[in-house]
mmCIF file of C-alpha atoms in Angstrom:
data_model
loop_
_atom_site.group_PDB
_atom_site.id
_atom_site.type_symbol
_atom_site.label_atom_id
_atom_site.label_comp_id
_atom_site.label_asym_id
_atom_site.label_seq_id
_atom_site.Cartn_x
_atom_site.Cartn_y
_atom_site.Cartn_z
ATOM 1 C CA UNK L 9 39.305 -31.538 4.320
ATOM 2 C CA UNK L 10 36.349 -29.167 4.655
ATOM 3 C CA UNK L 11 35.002 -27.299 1.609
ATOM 4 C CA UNK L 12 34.354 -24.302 0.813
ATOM 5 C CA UNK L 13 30.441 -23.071 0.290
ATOM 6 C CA UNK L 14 30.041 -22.469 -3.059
ATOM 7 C CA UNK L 15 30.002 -18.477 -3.743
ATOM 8 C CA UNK L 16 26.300 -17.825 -3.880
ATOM 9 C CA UNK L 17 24.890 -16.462 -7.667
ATOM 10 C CA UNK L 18 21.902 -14.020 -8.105
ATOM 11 C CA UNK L 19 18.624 -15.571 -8.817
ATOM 12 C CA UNK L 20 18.278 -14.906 -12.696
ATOM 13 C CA UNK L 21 15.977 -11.898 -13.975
ATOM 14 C CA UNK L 22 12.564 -12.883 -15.420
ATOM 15 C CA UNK L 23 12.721 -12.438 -18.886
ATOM 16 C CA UNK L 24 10.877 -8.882 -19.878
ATOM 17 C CA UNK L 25 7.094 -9.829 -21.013
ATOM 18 C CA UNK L 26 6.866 -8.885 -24.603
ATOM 19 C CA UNK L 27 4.545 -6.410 -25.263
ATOM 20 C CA UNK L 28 1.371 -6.928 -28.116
ATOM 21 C CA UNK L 29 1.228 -5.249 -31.102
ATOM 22 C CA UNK L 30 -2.380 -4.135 -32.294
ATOM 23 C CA UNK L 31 -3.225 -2.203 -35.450
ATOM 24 C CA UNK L 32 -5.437 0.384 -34.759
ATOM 25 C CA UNK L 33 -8.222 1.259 -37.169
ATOM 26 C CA UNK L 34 -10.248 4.321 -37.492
ATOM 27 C CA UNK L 35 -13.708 3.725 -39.159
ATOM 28 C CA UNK L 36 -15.973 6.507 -40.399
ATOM 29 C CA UNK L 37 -18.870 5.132 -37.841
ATOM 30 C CA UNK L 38 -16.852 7.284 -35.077
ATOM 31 C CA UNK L 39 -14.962 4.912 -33.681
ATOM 32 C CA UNK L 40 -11.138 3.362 -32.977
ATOM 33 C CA UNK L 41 -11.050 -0.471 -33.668
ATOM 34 C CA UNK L 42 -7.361 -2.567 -32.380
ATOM 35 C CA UNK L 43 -6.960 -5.436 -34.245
ATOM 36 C CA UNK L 44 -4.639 -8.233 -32.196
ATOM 37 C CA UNK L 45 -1.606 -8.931 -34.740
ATOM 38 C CA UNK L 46 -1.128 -12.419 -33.582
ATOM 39 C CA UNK L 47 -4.469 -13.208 -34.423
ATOM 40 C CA UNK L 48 -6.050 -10.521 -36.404
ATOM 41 C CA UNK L 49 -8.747 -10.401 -33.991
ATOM 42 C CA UNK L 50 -10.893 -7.114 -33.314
ATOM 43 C CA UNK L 51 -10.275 -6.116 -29.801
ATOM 44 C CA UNK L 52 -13.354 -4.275 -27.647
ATOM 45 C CA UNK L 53 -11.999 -0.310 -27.578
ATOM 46 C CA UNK L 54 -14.387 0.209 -30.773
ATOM 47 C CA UNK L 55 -16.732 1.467 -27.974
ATOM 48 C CA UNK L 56 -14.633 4.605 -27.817
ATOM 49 C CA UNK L 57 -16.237 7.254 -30.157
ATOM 50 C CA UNK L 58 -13.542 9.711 -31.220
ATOM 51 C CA UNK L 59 -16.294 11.977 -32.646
ATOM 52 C CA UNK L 60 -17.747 12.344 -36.497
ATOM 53 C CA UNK L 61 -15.304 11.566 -39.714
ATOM 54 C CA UNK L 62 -12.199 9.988 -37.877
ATOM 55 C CA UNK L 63 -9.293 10.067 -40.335
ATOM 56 C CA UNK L 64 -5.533 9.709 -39.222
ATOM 57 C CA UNK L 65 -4.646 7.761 -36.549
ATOM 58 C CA UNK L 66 -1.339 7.739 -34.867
ATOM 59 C CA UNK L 67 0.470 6.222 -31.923
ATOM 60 C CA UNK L 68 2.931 7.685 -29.258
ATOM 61 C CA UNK L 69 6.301 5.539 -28.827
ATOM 62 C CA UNK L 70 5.268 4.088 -25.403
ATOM 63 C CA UNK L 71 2.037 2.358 -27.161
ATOM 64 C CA UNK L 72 -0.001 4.364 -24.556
ATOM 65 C CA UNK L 73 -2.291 6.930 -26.322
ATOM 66 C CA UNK L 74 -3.437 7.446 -29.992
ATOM 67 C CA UNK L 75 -4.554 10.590 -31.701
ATOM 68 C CA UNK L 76 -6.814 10.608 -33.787
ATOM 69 C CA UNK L 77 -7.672 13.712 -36.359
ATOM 70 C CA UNK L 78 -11.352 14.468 -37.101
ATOM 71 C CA UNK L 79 -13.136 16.238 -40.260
ATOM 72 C CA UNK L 80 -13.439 19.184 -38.379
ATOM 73 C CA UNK L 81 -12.760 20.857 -34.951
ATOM 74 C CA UNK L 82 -10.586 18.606 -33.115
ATOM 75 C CA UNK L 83 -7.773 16.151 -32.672
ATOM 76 C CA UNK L 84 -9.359 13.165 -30.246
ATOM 77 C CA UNK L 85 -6.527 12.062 -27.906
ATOM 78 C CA UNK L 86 -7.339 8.804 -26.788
ATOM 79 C CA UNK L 87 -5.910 6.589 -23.589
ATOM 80 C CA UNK L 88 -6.236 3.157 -24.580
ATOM 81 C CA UNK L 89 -5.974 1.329 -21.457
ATOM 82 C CA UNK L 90 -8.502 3.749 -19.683
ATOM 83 C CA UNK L 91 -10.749 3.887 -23.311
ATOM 84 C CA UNK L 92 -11.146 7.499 -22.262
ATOM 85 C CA UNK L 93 -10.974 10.263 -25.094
ATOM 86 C CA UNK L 94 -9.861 13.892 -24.454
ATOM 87 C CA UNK L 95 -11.041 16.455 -27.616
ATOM 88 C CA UNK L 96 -8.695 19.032 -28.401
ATOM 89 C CA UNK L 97 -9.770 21.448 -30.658
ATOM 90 C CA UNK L 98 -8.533 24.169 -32.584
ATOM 91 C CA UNK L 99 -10.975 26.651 -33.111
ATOM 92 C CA UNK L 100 -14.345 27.664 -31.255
ATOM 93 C CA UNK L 101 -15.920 29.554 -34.179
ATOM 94 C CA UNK L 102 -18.425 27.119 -36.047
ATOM 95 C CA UNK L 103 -18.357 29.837 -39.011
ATOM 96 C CA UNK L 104 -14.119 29.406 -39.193
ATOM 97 C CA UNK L 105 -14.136 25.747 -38.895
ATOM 98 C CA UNK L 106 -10.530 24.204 -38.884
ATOM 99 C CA UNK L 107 -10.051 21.476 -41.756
ATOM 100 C CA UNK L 108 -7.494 18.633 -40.063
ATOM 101 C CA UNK L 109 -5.266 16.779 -42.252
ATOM 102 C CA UNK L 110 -2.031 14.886 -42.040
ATOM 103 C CA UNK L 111 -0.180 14.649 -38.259
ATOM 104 C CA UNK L 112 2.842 12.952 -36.913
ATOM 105 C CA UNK L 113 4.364 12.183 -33.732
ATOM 106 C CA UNK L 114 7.340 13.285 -32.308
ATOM 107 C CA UNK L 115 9.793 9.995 -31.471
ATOM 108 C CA UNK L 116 10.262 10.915 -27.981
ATOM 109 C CA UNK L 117 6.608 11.313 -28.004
ATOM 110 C CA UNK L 118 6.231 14.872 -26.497
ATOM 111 C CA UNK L 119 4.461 16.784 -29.565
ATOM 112 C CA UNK L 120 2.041 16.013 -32.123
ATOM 113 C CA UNK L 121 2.334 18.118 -35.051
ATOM 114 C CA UNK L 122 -0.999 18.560 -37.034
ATOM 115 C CA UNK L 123 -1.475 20.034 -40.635
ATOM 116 C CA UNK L 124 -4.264 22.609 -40.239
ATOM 117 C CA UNK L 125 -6.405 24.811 -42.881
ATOM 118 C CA UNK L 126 -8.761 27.475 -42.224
ATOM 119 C CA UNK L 127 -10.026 29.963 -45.091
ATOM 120 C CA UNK L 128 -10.618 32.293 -42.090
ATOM 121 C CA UNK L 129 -7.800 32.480 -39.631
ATOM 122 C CA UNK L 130 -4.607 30.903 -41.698
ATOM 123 C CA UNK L 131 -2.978 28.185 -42.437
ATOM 124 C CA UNK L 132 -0.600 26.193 -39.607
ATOM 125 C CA UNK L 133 0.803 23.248 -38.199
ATOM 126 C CA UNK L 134 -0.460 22.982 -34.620
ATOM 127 C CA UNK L 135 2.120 21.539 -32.185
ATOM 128 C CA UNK L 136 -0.017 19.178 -29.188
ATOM 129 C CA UNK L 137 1.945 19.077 -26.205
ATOM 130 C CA UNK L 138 0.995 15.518 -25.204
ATOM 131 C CA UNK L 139 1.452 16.374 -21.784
ATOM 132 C CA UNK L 140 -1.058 18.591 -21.177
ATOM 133 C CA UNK L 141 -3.190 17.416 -24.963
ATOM 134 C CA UNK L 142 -3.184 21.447 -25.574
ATOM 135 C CA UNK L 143 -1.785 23.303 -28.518
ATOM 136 C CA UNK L 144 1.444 24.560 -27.380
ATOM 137 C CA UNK L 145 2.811 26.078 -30.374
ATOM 138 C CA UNK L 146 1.794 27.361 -34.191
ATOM 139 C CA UNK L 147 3.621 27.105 -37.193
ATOM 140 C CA UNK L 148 2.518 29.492 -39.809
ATOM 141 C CA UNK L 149 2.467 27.725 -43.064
ATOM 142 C CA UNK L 150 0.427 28.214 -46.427
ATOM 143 C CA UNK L 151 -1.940 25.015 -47.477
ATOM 144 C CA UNK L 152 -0.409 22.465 -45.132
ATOM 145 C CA UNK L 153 -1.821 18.756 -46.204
ATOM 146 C CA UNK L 154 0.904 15.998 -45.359
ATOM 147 C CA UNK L 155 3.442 16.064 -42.558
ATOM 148 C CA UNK L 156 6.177 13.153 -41.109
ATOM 149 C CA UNK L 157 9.322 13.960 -39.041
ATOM 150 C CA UNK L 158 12.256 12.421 -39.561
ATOM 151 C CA UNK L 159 13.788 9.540 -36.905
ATOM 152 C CA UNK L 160 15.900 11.685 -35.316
ATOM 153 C CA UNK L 161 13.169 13.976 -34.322
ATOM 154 C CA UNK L 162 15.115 17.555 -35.252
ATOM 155 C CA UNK L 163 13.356 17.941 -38.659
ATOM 156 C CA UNK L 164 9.677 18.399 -39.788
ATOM 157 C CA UNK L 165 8.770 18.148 -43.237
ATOM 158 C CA UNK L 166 5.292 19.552 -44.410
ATOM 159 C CA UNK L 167 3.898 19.087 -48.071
ATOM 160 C CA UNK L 168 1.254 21.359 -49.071
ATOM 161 C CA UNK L 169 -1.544 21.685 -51.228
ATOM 162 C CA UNK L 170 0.337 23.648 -54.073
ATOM 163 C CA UNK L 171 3.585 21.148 -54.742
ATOM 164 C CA UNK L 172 6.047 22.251 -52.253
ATOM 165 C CA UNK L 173 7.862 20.595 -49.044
ATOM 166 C CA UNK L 174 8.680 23.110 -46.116
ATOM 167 C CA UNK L 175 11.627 21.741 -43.931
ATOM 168 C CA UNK L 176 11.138 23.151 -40.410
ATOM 169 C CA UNK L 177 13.687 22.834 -37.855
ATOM 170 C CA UNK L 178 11.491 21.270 -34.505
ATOM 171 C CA UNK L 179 14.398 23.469 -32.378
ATOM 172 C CA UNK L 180 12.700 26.464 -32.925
ATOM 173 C CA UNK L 181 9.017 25.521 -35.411
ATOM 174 C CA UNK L 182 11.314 27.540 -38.205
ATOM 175 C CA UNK L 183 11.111 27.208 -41.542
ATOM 176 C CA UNK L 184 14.972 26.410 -42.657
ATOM 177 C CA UNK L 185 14.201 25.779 -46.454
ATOM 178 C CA UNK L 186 11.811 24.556 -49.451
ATOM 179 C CA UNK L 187 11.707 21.645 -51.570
ATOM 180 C CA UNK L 188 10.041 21.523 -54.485
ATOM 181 C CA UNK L 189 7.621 18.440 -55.163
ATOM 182 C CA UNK L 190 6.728 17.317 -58.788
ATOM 183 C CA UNK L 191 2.836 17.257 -57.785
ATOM 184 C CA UNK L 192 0.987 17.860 -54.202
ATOM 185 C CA UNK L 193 1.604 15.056 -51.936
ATOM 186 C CA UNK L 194 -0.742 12.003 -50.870
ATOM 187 C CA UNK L 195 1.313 10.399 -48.398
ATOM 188 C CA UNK L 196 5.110 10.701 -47.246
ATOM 189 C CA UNK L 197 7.656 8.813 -45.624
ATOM 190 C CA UNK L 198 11.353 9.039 -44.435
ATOM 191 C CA UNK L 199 14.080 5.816 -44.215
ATOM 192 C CA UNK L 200 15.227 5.256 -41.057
ATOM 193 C CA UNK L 201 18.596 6.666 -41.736
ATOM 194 C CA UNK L 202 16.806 9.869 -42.189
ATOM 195 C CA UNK L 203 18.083 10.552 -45.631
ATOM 196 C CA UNK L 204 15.451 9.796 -48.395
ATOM 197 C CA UNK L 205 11.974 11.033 -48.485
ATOM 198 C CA UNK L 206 9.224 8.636 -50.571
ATOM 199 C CA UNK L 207 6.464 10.763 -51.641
ATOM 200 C CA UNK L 208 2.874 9.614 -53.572
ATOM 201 C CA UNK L 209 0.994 11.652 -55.557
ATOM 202 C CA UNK L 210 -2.020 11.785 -57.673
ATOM 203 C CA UNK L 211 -0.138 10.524 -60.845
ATOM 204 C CA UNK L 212 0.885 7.622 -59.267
ATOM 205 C CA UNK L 213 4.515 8.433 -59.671
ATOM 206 C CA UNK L 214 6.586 7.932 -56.434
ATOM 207 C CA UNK L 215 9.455 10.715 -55.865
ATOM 208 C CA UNK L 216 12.485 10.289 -54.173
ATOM 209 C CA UNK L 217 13.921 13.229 -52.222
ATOM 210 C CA UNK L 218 17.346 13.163 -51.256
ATOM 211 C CA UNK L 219 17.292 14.942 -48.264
ATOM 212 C CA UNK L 220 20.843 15.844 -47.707
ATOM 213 C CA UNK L 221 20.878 17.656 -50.993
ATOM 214 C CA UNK L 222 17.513 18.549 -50.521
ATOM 215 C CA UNK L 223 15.865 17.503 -54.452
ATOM 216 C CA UNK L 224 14.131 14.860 -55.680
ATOM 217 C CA UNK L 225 16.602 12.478 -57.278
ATOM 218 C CA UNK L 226 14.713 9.724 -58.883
ATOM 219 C CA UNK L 227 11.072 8.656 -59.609
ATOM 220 C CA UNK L 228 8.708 5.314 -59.972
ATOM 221 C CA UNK L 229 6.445 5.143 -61.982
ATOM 222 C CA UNK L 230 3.006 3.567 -61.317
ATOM 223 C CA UNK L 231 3.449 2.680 -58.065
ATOM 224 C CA UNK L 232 0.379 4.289 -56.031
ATOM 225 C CA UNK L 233 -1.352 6.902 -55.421
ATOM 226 C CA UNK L 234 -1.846 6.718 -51.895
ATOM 227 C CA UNK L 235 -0.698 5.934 -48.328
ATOM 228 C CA UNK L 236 2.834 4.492 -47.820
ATOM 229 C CA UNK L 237 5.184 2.900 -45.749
ATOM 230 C CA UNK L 238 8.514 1.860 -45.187
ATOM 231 C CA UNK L 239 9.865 -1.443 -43.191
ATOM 232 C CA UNK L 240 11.943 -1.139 -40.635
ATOM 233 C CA UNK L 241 14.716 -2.303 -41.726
ATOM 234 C CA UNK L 242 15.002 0.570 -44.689
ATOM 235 C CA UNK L 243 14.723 -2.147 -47.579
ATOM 236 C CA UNK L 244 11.162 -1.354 -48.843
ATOM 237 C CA UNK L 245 8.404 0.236 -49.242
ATOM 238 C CA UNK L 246 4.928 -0.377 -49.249
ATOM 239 C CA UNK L 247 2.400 1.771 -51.671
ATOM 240 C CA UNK L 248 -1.379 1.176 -52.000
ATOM 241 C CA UNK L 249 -3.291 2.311 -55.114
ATOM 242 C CA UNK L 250 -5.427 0.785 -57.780
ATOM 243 C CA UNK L 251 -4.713 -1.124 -60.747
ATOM 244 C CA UNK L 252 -7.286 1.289 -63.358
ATOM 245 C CA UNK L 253 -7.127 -1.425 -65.900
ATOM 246 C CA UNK L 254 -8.601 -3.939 -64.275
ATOM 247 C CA UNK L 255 -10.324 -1.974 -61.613
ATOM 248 C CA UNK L 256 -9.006 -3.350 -58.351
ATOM 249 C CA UNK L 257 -6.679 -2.027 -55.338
ATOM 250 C CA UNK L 258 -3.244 -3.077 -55.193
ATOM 251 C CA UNK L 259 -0.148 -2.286 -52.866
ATOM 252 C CA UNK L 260 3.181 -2.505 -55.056
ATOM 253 C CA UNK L 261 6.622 -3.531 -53.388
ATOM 254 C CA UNK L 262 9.460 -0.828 -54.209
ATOM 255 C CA UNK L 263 12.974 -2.781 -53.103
ATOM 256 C CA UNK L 264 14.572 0.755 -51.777
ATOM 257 C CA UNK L 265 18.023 -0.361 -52.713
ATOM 258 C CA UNK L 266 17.080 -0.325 -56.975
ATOM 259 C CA UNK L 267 13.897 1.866 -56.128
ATOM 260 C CA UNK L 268 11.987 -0.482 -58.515
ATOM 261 C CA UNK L 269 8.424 -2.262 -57.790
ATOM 262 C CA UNK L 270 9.363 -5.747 -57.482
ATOM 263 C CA UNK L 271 5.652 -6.960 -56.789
ATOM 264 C CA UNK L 272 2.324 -6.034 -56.949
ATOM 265 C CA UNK L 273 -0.344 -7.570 -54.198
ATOM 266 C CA UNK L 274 -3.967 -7.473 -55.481
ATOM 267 C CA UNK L 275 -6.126 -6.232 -52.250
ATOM 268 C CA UNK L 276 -10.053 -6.626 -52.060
ATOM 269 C CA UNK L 277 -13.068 -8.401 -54.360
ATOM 270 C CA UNK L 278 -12.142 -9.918 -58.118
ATOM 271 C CA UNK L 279 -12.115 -7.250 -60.239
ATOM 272 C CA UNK L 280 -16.154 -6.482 -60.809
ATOM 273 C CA UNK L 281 -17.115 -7.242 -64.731
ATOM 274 C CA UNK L 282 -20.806 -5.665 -64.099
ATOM 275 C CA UNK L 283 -19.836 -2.104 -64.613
ATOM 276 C CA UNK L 284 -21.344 -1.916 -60.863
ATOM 277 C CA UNK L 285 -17.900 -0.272 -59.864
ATOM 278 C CA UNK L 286 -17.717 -1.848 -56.352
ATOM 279 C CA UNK L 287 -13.996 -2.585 -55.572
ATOM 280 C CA UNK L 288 -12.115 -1.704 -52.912
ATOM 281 C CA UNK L 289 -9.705 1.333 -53.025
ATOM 282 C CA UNK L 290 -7.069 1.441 -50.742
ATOM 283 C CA UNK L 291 -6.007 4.355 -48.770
ATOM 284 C CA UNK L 292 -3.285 4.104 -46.030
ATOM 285 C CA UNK L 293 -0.997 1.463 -44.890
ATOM 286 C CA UNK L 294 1.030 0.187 -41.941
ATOM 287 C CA UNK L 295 4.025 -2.043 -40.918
ATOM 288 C CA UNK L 296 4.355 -4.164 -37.685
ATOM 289 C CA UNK L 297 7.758 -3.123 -35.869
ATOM 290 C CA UNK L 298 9.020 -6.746 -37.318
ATOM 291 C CA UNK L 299 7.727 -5.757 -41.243
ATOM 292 C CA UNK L 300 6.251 -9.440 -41.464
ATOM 293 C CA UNK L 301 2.757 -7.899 -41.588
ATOM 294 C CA UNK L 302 0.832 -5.244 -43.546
ATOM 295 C CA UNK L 303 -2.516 -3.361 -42.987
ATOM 296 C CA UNK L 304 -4.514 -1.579 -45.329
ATOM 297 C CA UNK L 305 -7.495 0.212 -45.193
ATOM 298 C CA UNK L 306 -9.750 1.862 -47.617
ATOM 299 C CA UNK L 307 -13.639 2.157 -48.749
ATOM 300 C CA UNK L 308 -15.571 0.473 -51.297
ATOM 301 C CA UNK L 309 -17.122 3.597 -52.722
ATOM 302 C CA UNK L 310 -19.956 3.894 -54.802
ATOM 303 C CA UNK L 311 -22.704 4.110 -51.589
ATOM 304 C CA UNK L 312 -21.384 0.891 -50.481
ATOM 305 C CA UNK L 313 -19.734 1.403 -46.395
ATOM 306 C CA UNK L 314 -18.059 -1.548 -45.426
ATOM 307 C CA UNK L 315 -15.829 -1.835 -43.131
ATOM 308 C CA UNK L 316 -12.697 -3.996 -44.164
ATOM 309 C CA UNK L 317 -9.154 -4.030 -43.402
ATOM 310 C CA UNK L 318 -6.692 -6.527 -45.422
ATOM 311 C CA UNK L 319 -4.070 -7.680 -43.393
ATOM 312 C CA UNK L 320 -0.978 -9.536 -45.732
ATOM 313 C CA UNK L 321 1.749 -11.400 -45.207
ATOM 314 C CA UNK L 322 4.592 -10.118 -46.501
ATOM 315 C CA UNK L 323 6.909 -12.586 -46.762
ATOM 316 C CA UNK L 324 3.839 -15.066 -48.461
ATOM 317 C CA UNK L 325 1.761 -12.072 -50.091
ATOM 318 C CA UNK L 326 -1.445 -13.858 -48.815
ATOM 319 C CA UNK L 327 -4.308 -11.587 -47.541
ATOM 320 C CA UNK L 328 -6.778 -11.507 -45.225
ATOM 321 C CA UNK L 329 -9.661 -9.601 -45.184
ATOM 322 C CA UNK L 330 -10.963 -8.358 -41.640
ATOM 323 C CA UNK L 331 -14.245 -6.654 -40.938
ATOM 324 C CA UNK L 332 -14.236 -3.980 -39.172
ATOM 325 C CA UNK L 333 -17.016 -1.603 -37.428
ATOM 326 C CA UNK L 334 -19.683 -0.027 -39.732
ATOM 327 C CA UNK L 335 -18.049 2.125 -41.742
ATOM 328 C CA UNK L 336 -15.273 2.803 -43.809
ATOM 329 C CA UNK L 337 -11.882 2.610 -43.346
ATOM 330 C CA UNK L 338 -10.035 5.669 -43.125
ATOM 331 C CA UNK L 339 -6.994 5.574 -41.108
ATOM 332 C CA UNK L 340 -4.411 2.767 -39.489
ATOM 333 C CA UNK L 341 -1.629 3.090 -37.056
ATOM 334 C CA UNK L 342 0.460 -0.124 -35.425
ATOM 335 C CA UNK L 343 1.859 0.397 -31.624
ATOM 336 C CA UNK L 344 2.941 -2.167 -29.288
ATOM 337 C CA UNK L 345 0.694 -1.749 -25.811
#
């Protein structure tokens, strides 16, 4: 009896490579510094200069470009596997000069929207086509400072200098209501069902805004005063700050579910008992897509540059410090590439 051939099966699929994750680190000596996550290793684009006083950093969904907002004049938009940089900037005039603040990315990546102040020609948020890196649109707004947009891309919400939160449908750039803020924001950041808004401020007082019923519904107390975040899986957040008893940065824990700080992780030197004042004071923070590692960045202050970045494990709470370029640490962003 003669047998069949055996029906013939597709050759299986490769799996995907996975791709790496880097943090990516702006430092006041003009330059963009990726640290490798699985090692904490500083990779070589720190040759790119992004121009003088690099502060925010962000990354487009596809890992492929950063932006990167300067002190004055321009938004740097950087190609990282090329390590070319293409300036954008906002106004010609050196007498006018633009002042650059907080910017976030669109999640289909198309737009960058960019908190902009200028005493002489107004107050906007700039829209960056990314295709083009040009300002595409303007969003008249008074005192912008911080700006984030929520998952689902449709709403931006921009904090300004006075207390209040402008909601501004991305549709049309329209202003569609206000929000009022207990105190001007430091930082912000939405839950990835789009529904709560955690905002820092100079008290060190989180708010939460409900954003369906657009008001702030609860507050924490001494959390931080500065940049946060919020893991990807919507179950915390992480604040940075300093501990002004004992003189020495932190980054507190908030379990989103009882919106209570269930830790507090000491970040930089022991607390200095010489009155010299040297300790470091943390100013933004970042998640990797997975949430099992932290960044923070900051300065030491006091006439003392030194480029550090604390990396911590966050299901140990152990630190590492990295060093980092020459100068401060002002901004981090974490992309896969």
């Amino acid at each position: 009896m003669l047998l069949a051939p055996a029906p013939a099966t597709a050759a299986p699929h490769p799996p995907k490579p996975q791709r790496q994750v880097y943090a990516y680190i702006t430092s006041l000596d003009g330059h963009v510094y990726p640290i490798d996550t699985r090692t904490n290793k500083v990779q070589g684009l720190g040759t790119t200069a992004v121009g003088g006083g690099p502060e925010q950093v962000a990354v487009t969904p596809d890992g492929a470009s950063l932006y990167v907002t300067n002190a004055f004049k321009y938004v740097s938009a950087v190609n990282i596997s090329k390590k070319s940089v293409t300036d954008i900037p906002f106004d010609k005039d050196e007498l006018s000069p633009d002042l650059l603040y907080g910017e976030a990315i669109a999640p289909d990546g198309k737009h960058v929207y960019v908190a902009v102040q200028n005493p002489f020609d107004g107050d906007k948020v700039s829209v960056i086509d990314t295709a083009t890196n040009q300002v595409s649109a303007t969003i008249k707004t008074s005192r912008p400072d911080q700006v984030v947009i929520n998952p689902g891309g449709k709403r931006l919400y921009v904090a300004d200098s006075k207390g209040s939160l402008s909601v501004i449908n991305t549709a049309d750039n329209q202003v569609i209501a206000t929000i009022r803020l207990n105190e001007a924001a430091n930082a912000m950041a939405v839950t990835p069902d789009g529904r709560r808004l955690y905002v820092t401020g100079n008290s060190g007082t989180v708010s939460v805004v409900n954003l369906v019923k657009q008001k702030i519904v609860r507050t924490i107390p001494g959390a931080g005063t500065g940049g946060l975040t919020i893991s990807p899986n919507g179950k915390r957040a992480y604040v940075v700050g300093v501990d002004n008893k004992i003189r020495q940065g932190k980054v507190s824990v908030i379990n989103l579910t009882t919106d209570k700080v269930t830790k507090t992780i000491p970040i930089g030197d022991i607390p200095p008992d010489t009155g010299s004042g040297r300790y470091f004071r943390p100013a933004e923070v970042a998640l990797t897509p997975d949430g099992k590692s932290a960044y923070v960045v900051g300065s030491y202050g006091n006439g003392t540059p030194q480029g550090t970045v604390f990396a911590i494990n966050t299901a140990t709470n152990a630190v590492t410090p990295i060093t980092v370029g020459a100068g401060d640490t002002m901004g981090v962003a974490v992309g896969r590439l």
